[in-house]
Amino acid sequence: MAALIKKALINPVLRNNGIHRLQFVRLAAYWNKDWKPGPYPKTDAERIAAAKKYGLLPQDYEPYPDDGLGYGDYPKLPIVSADMKDSLYNWDYPEMKRDFGEPMNTQYDVFTEERLSNARTRFSAKFTLASFLGVLGGFLTLHLLCEYNDWYLRHPWTPPQYPNQGKTHYTFEPVD
Amino acid sequence: MDKLLYQKISFFLWNLMILMWLMGVYLNLNETSIFLEWSLGGGSINLSVTLLFDYVSCFFLSVVLCISSNVIWYSKSYMHSDEDANRFILLVLGFVISMMFLIISPNILSIILGWDGLGLISYCLVIYYPSKKSSSAGMLTVLTNRVGDVCILLSIAWFSMVGDFNMMMWNLDSILSNNLWLPTLIMVAAMTKSAQIPFSAWLPAAMAAPTPVSALVHSSTLVTAGVYLLIRFSFLLEIRCLYTLTIISLMTMFMSGIVAIYEFDLKKVIALSTLSQLGMMMFAISLTLYNVAFFHLLSHALFKALLFLCAGILIHGVGGSQDMRHFGGLAKSYPVVASCLNLANFSLCGIPFLAGFYSKDMIVELACQNSYGVFIMIMMFVCLALTVMYSLRLVFFSFSNLKNGVPLQSLCEQDKTLVGPVVILTLISLLSGPSLMWLMFPFPSIILLPPLLKLAALSLISISTIVMLGLSQINLTQLNEMGLVSYFIGSMWFLPVLSGQGSTWLGLYKSNYVLKILDQGWLEYYVNLLSFSTPNKINTLVMNTQHNSLKVHFMVFLMWILLTLIYIF
């Protein structure tokens, strides 16, 4: 249902062949033309010039795909979070762990020291959550098995053996 | 700064402690409470501030003041080399005042003032040292505590339905009889403050704070605020909440006990020990043993603060290292501290006739009398054994392991400012057990148990001691080769990862767009640029009226005449 609504109503308004037609918000901060990336490089010469502009080797340079959401010729750099960078290296800006003129990833400010980290961990996030919940769930299961069942109290028993089988010995009526 | 400032503050708090203790004894023996109420206004508006002094609040106040007094005296020497002593002492005093306000409040609104104050000041104390580790620990502490603050704020909204914010005036029969929201909110708030699962990650991380702060804040006062809240609001807790609390508290005890055996940071081991005892207190509350939980709270606060102070002296002595693998053979260098630390450890383990024995053994025996499943009983005894194991491990690494001893140790034990509070707290801790027992439980409850259960706790302590002594002779490095299990336990069941990056990554990732569009976008324009240009334009306009121009004067006069005529007619 949601997919139908999205296809019928939202896509014609917002997307035009995959490109956003309406922009509800625009950046209003200080901006100057020198910060604007160049157009998407189509020829080899343009690629080499763009790589040189951003201080990269041509073989390391890879722009974002030209799908209309555009970073132009800005390079698609790997995300290296601040905690993965060497703290003992003599950085030009040691508090940011950055050299002068180093090209920054477009999302670099999400991966600073006090924010997200994409460090390779020994176990994945899903594994850590699953193991934590699994251990807790295991203990909870053991508890529920022991709390609401008295299986550990049951033992083999024979019915009580009274003399004169079939004869009523007591009726357990209250004394008046 | 006044050279005797620390001593003066410590002396003042000590005197206040004696006053509170005597008042508590008087109120306890006479079974009375004192309400102090100040009211403003009359008629339809009535603002009142109420303070409650009963034996619970007076005893708790006296313990808090006793620990604060000794910690401040201890800090004089411990924080001697610190340049920012003013900030430290102000934060500590602010913390003590917040805690006092929380304790004497019968009113949920004033409780939250103290509660929030505790959280914020503990954040400032954790980030006291300017390092990345401290700042990340501080963020974890304050954001976890903030969850509890939000729960109390929501509970205030629920409490507004019962007519009064004072807990003595509540009538819970009509509206809140079958309501689970209120007890759940209060329980979650207490769990965040007292670091129960899944909010346990902040307590070991908060050991980045200075040791006096850990002794005061993270062992005896801040973490016990959650337990105190549940004791005060015990009438709200119904059977389903208590049942959940039983399981959570047992899990916390087990987790912290087993992680403490894998941990090498001395302060983290003591923090995990605190976590385990908090689980014990919550366990007692879940069994509706509110008085016993309070008794354990008081006795634990004293010997745990003592444990931290002794640890601080040892850390100072070996040159600042907190790793137990750098300790060894310290009993010969620090005999007094070693004795006091061992007495605190024995109290923690529940050795007979020390402080912890009275409270812990009572909880265990009363738990055995209840009709719970066998799993709860087994887990409780396993946690008792784990307590003994990590305590003995701490003693073994610090005092008896001669191989790792540091060759150069400083003469901390000659400093009376360091050793004095330790000795005083030891004496008070030794006396607190029996004295609180006689005051709070004048008529002993009859406990009927089969011999096996009666002797279970004591025999478990003995067996655990023998097992640990045996294990200390065996090379256990192959345990580390178990890989996943040892990694899982050593990283505290992945709780720091799940509490940190695990719970914040989605919000941070999505808020990146809010940052780019609002914070670095429109707010830059409207707040940064317009906030300069708009007053600038207004200023220019106003200045134009101040050129002593006759035209402007006559215009203003004409405007005034017109307005007056409009007003008259």
XYZ file of N, CA and C in Angstrom, chain B residues 7-142:
408
model
N 40.243 20.908 55.565
C 40.009 20.448 56.935
C 38.759 21.077 57.518
N 38.549 22.375 57.208
C 37.372 23.054 57.778
C 36.095 22.435 57.242
N 36.071 22.202 55.927
C 34.867 21.615 55.331
C 34.643 20.221 55.891
N 35.726 19.461 55.994
C 35.618 18.096 56.500
C 35.108 18.089 57.932
N 35.588 19.017 58.750
C 35.165 19.102 60.147
C 33.695 19.477 60.246
N 33.283 20.420 59.409
C 31.876 20.842 59.418
C 30.965 19.671 59.058
N 31.353 18.932 58.005
C 30.524 17.799 57.584
C 30.515 16.708 58.650
N 31.648 16.549 59.340
C 31.714 15.542 60.387
C 30.737 15.870 61.516
N 30.720 17.151 61.910
C 29.791 17.564 62.969
C 28.342 17.395 62.540
N 28.076 17.728 61.294
C 26.717 17.556 60.770
C 26.324 16.079 60.774
N 27.311 15.229 60.482
C 27.063 13.790 60.477
C 26.662 13.309 61.869
N 27.383 13.792 62.891
C 27.076 13.375 64.262
C 25.671 13.828 64.635
N 25.328 15.061 64.247
C 23.989 15.578 64.542
C 22.919 14.712 63.880
N 23.131 14.383 62.611
C 22.151 13.567 61.876
C 22.051 12.174 62.478
N 23.178 11.623 62.889
C 23.165 10.272 63.462
C 22.369 10.246 64.764
N 22.616 11.256 65.623
C 21.892 11.305 66.892
C 20.396 11.502 66.662
N 20.092 12.359 65.670
C 18.683 12.599 65.354
C 18.032 11.321 64.840
N 18.790 10.585 63.998
C 18.257 9.338 63.463
C 17.998 8.316 64.555
N 18.929 8.232 65.513
C 18.749 7.287 66.621
C 17.515 7.671 67.439
N 17.375 8.961 67.693
C 16.218 9.432 68.476
C 14.909 9.114 67.760
N 14.862 9.429 66.454
C 13.627 9.206 65.695
C 13.331 7.714 65.584
N 14.390 6.901 65.478
C 14.195 5.466 65.353
C 13.648 4.873 66.644
N 14.248 5.291 67.747
C 13.821 4.717 69.022
C 12.416 5.161 69.391
N 12.056 6.395 69.014
C 10.718 6.899 69.336
C 9.716 6.658 68.228
N 10.154 6.067 67.138
C 9.279 5.747 65.991
C 8.494 6.965 65.538
N 9.181 8.087 65.372
C 8.524 9.310 64.904
C 9.224 9.817 63.653
N 8.548 10.762 62.974
C 9.135 11.454 61.832
C 8.859 12.923 62.005
N 9.702 13.732 61.397
C 9.516 15.180 61.479
C 9.292 15.691 60.062
N 8.180 16.433 59.882
C 7.925 17.128 58.621
C 8.161 18.607 58.853
N 9.002 19.183 58.004
C 9.147 20.641 58.038
C 8.529 21.170 56.762
N 7.540 22.024 56.902
C 6.869 22.516 55.702
C 6.815 24.035 55.731
N 7.188 24.627 54.626
C 7.043 26.066 54.452
C 6.047 26.297 53.344
N 5.011 27.098 53.624
C 3.962 27.353 52.633
C 3.935 28.814 52.251
N 3.720 29.022 50.975
C 3.560 30.394 50.490
C 2.174 30.528 49.906
N 1.607 31.724 50.047
C 0.313 31.987 49.418
C -0.827 31.439 50.243
N -1.986 31.643 49.760
C -3.179 31.161 50.439
C -4.334 31.215 49.472
N -5.427 30.675 49.855
C -6.577 30.677 48.946
C -6.389 29.611 47.879
N -6.421 30.018 46.620
C -6.355 29.017 45.548
C -4.920 28.602 45.220
N -3.955 29.461 45.535
C -2.554 29.117 45.216
C -1.844 28.748 46.502
N -1.217 27.610 46.501
C -0.509 27.161 47.696
C 0.784 26.470 47.282
N 1.909 27.174 47.447
C 3.208 26.564 47.151
C 3.832 26.135 48.454
N 4.301 24.925 48.505
C 4.899 24.468 49.765
C 6.175 23.703 49.486
N 7.125 23.887 50.390
C 8.362 23.107 50.370
C 8.345 22.251 51.619
N 8.457 20.952 51.426
C 8.378 20.023 52.562
C 9.685 19.269 52.685
N 10.142 19.136 53.909
C 11.318 18.311 54.186
C 10.905 17.211 55.145
N 11.431 16.013 54.906
C 11.065 14.864 55.731
C 12.292 14.374 56.476
N 12.178 14.296 57.790
C 13.252 13.723 58.593
C 12.675 12.521 59.330
N 12.991 11.335 58.831
C 12.691 10.139 59.603
C 14.002 9.365 59.759
N 13.934 8.198 60.384
C 15.194 7.525 60.681
C 15.911 7.097 59.398
N 15.119 6.825 58.349
C 15.726 6.421 57.069
C 16.569 7.563 56.509
N 15.948 8.770 56.445
C 16.683 9.883 55.850
C 17.835 10.314 56.759
N 17.641 10.260 58.084
C 18.725 10.695 58.968
C 19.909 9.738 58.927
N 19.638 8.430 58.915
C 20.754 7.476 58.847
C 21.487 7.600 57.513
N 20.737 7.741 56.431
C 21.368 7.854 55.120
C 22.197 9.130 55.047
N 21.615 10.233 55.596
C 22.354 11.496 55.609
C 23.650 11.354 56.400
N 23.581 10.682 57.526
C 24.787 10.564 58.351
C 25.862 9.759 57.627
N 25.456 8.714 56.922
C 26.452 7.909 56.181
C 27.057 8.740 55.057
N 26.206 9.461 54.322
C 26.703 10.296 53.213
C 27.671 11.348 53.745
N 27.293 11.987 54.862
C 28.150 13.045 55.410
C 29.446 12.471 55.959
N 29.376 11.289 56.541
C 30.599 10.654 57.066
C 31.568 10.376 55.922
N 31.056 9.781 54.841
C 31.933 9.469 53.708
C 32.449 10.747 53.074
N 31.579 11.748 52.927
C 32.005 13.018 52.309
C 33.105 13.671 53.128
N 32.924 13.664 54.448
C 33.916 14.297 55.318
C 35.274 13.630 55.168
N 35.268 12.301 55.189
C 36.545 11.592 55.077
C 37.159 11.736 53.694
N 36.316 11.749 52.653
C 36.832 11.880 51.281
C 37.436 13.269 51.065
N 36.796 14.300 51.624
C 37.332 15.654 51.443
C 38.664 15.790 52.178
N 38.755 15.218 53.355
C 40.018 15.238 54.102
C 41.100 14.485 53.318
N 40.724 13.349 52.746
C 41.632 12.534 51.936
C 42.073 13.289 50.684
N 41.138 14.083 50.109
C 41.437 14.796 48.856
C 42.485 15.869 49.054
N 42.622 16.338 50.278
C 43.598 17.405 50.522
C 44.979 16.966 50.058
N 45.311 15.709 50.375
C 46.620 15.212 49.980
C 46.589 14.570 48.599
N 45.490 13.878 48.299
C 45.443 13.142 47.033
C 45.435 14.088 45.836
N 44.685 15.213 45.985
C 44.573 16.178 44.880
C 45.527 17.342 45.089
N 46.576 17.114 45.872
C 47.486 18.197 46.240
C 48.161 18.793 45.012
N 48.547 17.915 44.075
C 49.287 18.400 42.912
C 48.366 18.968 41.841
N 47.067 18.911 42.064
C 46.125 19.400 41.059
C 46.034 20.918 41.121
N 45.998 21.553 39.920
C 46.026 23.017 39.905
C 44.661 23.626 40.150
N 43.619 22.850 39.898
C 42.267 23.422 39.922
C 41.502 22.912 41.131
N 42.056 23.133 42.312
C 41.449 22.575 43.519
C 40.109 23.202 43.821
N 39.944 24.485 43.466
C 38.679 25.171 43.745
C 37.527 24.490 43.037
N 37.745 24.172 41.772
C 36.678 23.535 40.988
C 36.317 22.192 41.609
N 37.343 21.461 42.044
C 37.107 20.133 42.605
C 36.250 20.223 43.857
N 36.643 21.109 44.780
C 35.940 21.148 46.059
C 34.521 21.679 45.882
N 34.356 22.618 44.929
C 33.008 23.135 44.683
C 32.102 22.056 44.100
N 32.647 21.273 43.185
C 31.844 20.197 42.596
C 31.463 19.166 43.650
N 32.427 18.816 44.503
C 32.138 17.809 45.528
C 31.071 18.334 46.490
N 31.207 19.586 46.885
C 30.203 20.155 47.801
C 28.834 20.240 47.127
N 28.831 20.624 45.857
C 27.568 20.652 45.120
C 26.926 19.284 45.068
N 27.741 18.273 44.897
C 27.229 16.911 44.869
C 26.613 16.531 46.209
N 27.330 16.865 47.285
C 26.831 16.500 48.620
C 25.499 17.207 48.894
N 25.414 18.469 48.496
C 24.169 19.221 48.726
C 23.024 18.609 47.917
N 23.297 18.243 46.659
C 22.246 17.599 45.840
C 21.777 16.309 46.492
N 22.730 15.538 46.989
C 22.373 14.257 47.608
C 21.554 14.479 48.867
N 21.942 15.475 49.660
C 21.187 15.767 50.877
C 19.769 16.190 50.518
N 19.634 16.984 49.475
C 18.310 17.451 49.079
C 17.439 16.285 48.615
N 18.066 15.351 47.900
C 17.317 14.176 47.450
C 16.835 13.358 48.628
N 17.700 13.217 49.640
C 17.379 12.320 50.755
C 16.222 12.859 51.576
N 16.175 14.180 51.801
C 15.166 14.727 52.719
C 13.917 15.195 51.993
N 13.736 14.793 50.733
C 12.560 15.240 49.975
C 11.498 14.162 49.960
N 10.296 14.475 50.445
C 9.190 13.530 50.297
C 8.364 13.843 49.061
N 8.833 14.797 48.279
C 8.069 15.425 47.217
C 8.751 15.088 45.904
N 8.017 14.540 44.930
C 8.655 14.089 43.687
C 9.315 15.237 42.933
N 8.770 16.468 43.091
C 9.364 17.600 42.378
C 10.719 17.972 42.957
N 10.853 17.933 44.279
C 12.159 18.257 44.851
C 13.112 17.077 44.725
N 12.565 15.860 44.634
C 13.432 14.708 44.388
C 14.125 14.860 43.048
N 13.386 15.348 42.043
C 14.002 15.447 40.727
C 15.044 16.556 40.693
N 14.887 17.579 41.548
C 15.939 18.596 41.602
C 17.248 17.976 42.080
N 17.150 17.215 43.171
C 18.341 16.529 43.666
C 18.846 15.490 42.674
N 17.916 14.765 42.048
C 18.273 13.690 41.114
C 19.029 14.240 39.919
N 18.502 15.324 39.324
C 19.174 15.949 38.182
C 20.506 16.552 38.589
N 20.532 17.166 39.779
C 21.789 17.736 40.275
C 22.870 16.683 40.399
N 22.469 15.494 40.919
C 23.438 14.409 41.045
C 24.006 14.025 39.692
N 23.114 13.879 38.704
C 23.546 13.447 37.380
C 24.501 14.448 36.733
N 24.134 15.734 36.820
C 24.955 16.751 36.154
C 26.303 16.926 36.846
N 26.285 16.945 38.182
C 27.551 17.148 38.887
C 28.442 15.921 38.749
N 27.838 14.737 38.697
C 28.677 13.549 38.503
C 29.319 13.579 37.123
N 28.613 14.148 36.127
C 29.220 14.322 34.801
C 30.422 15.248 34.886
N 30.242 16.383 35.589
C 31.352 17.335 35.711
C 32.535 16.715 36.444
N 32.243 15.819 37.397
C 33.335 15.182 38.129
C 34.026 14.104 37.302
N 33.262 13.396 36.471
C 33.884 12.341 35.654
C 34.801 12.967 34.599
N 34.386 14.145 34.041
C 35.226 14.776 33.015
C 36.247 15.712 33.648
N 36.563 15.490 34.932
C 37.463 16.401 35.641
C 38.828 16.454 34.979
N 39.383 15.260 34.648
C 40.669 15.239 33.954
C 40.422 15.429 32.460
N 41.175 16.312 31.806
C 40.902 16.590 30.390
C 41.519 15.547 29.465
N 40.877 14.422 29.343
C 41.381 13.407 28.416
C 40.200 12.856 27.623
N 40.518 12.190 26.507
C 39.443 11.660 25.655
C 38.681 10.564 26.377
N 39.419 9.779 27.156
C 38.771 8.687 27.897
C 37.762 9.262 28.884
N 38.147 10.334 29.576
C 37.229 10.940 30.550
C 36.017 11.530 29.853
N 36.234 12.168 28.699
C 35.087 12.820 28.053
C 34.116 11.781 27.523
N 34.628 10.672 26.977
C 33.685 9.652 26.498
C 32.989 8.973 27.672
N 33.732 8.751 28.782
C 33.091 8.168 29.972
C 32.019 9.106 30.512
N 32.332 10.413 30.512
C 31.365 11.385 31.000
C 30.093 11.399 30.179
N 30.263 11.320 28.834
C 29.074 11.319 27.977
C 28.223 10.089 28.246
N 28.875 8.943 28.395
C 28.129 7.707 28.673
C 27.376 7.838 29.998
N 28.057 8.407 31.011
C 27.430 8.568 32.335
C 26.233 9.490 32.250
N 26.425 10.662 31.663
C 25.342 11.650 31.731
C 24.167 11.240 30.863
